[in-house]
PDB file of C-alpha atoms in Angstrom:
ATOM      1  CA  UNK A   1     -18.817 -44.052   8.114  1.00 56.00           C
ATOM      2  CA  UNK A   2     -16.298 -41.607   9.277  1.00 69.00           C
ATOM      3  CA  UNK A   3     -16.837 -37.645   9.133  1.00 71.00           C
ATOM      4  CA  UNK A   4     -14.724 -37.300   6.089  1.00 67.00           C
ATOM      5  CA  UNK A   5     -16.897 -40.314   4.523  1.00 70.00           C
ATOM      6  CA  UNK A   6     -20.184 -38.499   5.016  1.00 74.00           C
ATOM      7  CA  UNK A   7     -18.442 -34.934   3.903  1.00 79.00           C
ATOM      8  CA  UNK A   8     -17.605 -36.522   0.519  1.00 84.00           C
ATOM      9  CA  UNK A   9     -21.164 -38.084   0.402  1.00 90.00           C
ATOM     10  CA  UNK A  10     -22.115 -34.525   0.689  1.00 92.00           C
ATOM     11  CA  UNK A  11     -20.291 -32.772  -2.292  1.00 93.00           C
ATOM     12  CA  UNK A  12     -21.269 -35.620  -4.484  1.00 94.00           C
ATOM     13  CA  UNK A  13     -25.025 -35.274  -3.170  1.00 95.00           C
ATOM     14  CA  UNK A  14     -24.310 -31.238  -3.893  1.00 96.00           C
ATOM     15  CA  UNK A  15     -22.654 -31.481  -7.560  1.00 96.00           C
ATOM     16  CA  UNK A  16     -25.484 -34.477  -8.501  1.00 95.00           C
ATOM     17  CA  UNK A  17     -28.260 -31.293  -7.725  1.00 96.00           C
ATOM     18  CA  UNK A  18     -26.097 -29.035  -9.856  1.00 97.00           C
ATOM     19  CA  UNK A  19     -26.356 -31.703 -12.590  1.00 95.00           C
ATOM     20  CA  UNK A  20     -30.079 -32.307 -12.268  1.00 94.00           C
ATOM     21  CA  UNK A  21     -30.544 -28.291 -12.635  1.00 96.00           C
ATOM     22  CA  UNK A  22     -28.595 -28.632 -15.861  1.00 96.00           C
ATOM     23  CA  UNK A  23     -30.576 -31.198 -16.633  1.00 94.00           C
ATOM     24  CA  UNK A  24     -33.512 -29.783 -16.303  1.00 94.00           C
ATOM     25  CA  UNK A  25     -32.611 -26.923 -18.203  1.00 94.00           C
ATOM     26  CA  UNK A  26     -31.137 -28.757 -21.249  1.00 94.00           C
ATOM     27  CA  UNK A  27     -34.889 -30.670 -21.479  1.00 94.00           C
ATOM     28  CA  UNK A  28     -32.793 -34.096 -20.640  1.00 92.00           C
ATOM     29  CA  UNK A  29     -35.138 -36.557 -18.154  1.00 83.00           C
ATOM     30  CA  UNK A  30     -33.595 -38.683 -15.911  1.00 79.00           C
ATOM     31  CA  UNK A  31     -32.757 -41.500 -18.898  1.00 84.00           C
ATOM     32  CA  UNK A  32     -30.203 -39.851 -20.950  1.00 89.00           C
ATOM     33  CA  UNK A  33     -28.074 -40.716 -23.671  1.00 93.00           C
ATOM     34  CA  UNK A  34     -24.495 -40.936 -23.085  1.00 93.00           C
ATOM     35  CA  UNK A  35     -24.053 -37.901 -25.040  1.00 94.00           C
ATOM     36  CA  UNK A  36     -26.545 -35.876 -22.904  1.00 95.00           C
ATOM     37  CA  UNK A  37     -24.392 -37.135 -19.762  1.00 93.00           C
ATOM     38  CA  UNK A  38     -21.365 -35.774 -20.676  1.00 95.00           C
ATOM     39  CA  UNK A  39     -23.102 -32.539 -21.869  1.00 95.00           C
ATOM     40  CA  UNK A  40     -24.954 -32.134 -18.263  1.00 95.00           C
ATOM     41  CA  UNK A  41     -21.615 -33.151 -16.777  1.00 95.00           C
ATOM     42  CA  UNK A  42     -19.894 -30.613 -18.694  1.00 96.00           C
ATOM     43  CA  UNK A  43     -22.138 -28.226 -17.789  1.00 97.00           C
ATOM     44  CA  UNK A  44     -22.612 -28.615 -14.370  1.00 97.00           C
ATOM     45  CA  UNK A  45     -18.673 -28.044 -14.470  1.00 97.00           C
ATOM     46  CA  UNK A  46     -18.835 -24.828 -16.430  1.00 97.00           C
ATOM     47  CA  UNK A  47     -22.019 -23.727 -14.031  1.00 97.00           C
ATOM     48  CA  UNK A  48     -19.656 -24.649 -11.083  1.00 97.00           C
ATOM     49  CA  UNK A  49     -16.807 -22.389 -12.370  1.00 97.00           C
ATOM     50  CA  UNK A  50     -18.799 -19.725 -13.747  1.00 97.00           C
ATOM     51  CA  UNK A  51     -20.391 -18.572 -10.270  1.00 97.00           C
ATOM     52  CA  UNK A  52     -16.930 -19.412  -8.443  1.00 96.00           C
ATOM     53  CA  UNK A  53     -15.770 -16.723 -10.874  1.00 97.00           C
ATOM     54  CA  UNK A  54     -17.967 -14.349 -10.445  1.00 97.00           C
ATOM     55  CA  UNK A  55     -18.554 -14.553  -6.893  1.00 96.00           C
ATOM     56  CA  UNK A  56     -14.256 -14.322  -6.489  1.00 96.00           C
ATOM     57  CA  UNK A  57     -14.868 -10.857  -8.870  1.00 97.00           C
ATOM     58  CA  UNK A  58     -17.819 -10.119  -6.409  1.00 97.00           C
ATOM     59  CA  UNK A  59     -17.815 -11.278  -3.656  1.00 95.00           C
ATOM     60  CA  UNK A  60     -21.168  -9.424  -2.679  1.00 96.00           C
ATOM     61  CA  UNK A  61     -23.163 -11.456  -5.339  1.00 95.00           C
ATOM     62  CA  UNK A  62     -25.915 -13.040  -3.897  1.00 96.00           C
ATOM     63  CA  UNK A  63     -27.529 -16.447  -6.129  1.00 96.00           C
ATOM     64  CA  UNK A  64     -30.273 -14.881  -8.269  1.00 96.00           C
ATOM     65  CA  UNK A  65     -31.788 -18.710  -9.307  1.00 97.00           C
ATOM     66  CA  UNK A  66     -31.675 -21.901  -8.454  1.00 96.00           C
ATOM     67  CA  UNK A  67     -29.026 -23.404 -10.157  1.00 97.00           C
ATOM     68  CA  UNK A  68     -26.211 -20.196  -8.695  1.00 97.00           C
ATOM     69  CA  UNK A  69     -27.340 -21.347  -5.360  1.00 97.00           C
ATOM     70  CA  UNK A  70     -27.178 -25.056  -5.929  1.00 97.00           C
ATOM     71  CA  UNK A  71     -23.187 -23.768  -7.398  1.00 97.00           C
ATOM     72  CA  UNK A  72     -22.697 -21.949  -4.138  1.00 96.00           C
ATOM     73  CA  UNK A  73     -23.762 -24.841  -1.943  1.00 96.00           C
ATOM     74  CA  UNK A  74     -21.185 -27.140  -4.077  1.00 96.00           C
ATOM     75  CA  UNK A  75     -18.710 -25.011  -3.606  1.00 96.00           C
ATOM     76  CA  UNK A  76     -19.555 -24.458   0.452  1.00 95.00           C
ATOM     77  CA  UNK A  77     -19.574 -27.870   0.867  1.00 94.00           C
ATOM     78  CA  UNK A  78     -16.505 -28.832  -1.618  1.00 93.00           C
ATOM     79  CA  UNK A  79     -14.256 -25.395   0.376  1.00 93.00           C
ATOM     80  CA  UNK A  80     -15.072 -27.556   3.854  1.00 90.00           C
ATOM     81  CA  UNK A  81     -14.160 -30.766   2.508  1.00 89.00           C
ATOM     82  CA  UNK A  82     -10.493 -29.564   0.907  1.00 88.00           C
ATOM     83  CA  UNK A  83     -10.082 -27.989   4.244  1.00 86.00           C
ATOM     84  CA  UNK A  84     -11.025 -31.226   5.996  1.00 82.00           C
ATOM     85  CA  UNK A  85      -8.273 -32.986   4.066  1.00 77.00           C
ATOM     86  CA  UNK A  86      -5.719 -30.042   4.449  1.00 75.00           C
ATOM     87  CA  UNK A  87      -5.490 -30.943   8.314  1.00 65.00           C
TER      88      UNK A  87
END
């Protein structure tokens, strides 16, 4: 696999923990209706955008649970990875 292989193996790896969190927090387990998919999908997106929007307002904000950090690793890892592709 080449490095921009295992960088985009990474920011899936990093956004499928941000959906597990939602998850988790909806009550879903792991065998979910299609329905529940899209609405842990969905959310995951929204979680995603949410701290990139607050941590753009302030950029001091530190993650105060688990699922804000699991967001700010996703978008760490997904920031390298356009950069990656930018060169």
């Amino acid at each position: 696999m080449t490095e921009m292989h295992i960088t985009h193996f990474h920011v899936l790896e990093a956004m499928a923990a941000v959906e597990r969190k939602v998850g988790d927090r909806l009550g879903f387990g792991p065998a979910r209706s299609l329905t529940q998919e899209m609405a842990v999908y969905l959310g995951a997106e929204a979680a995603v955008e949410a701290w990139a929007t607050a941590k753009r307002d302030q950029p001091e904000l530190e993650p105060r649970n688990d699922l804000e950090q699991l967001c700010s690793e996703f978008i760490a890892l997904h920031d390298a990875e356009a950069a990656s592709w930018a060169h």
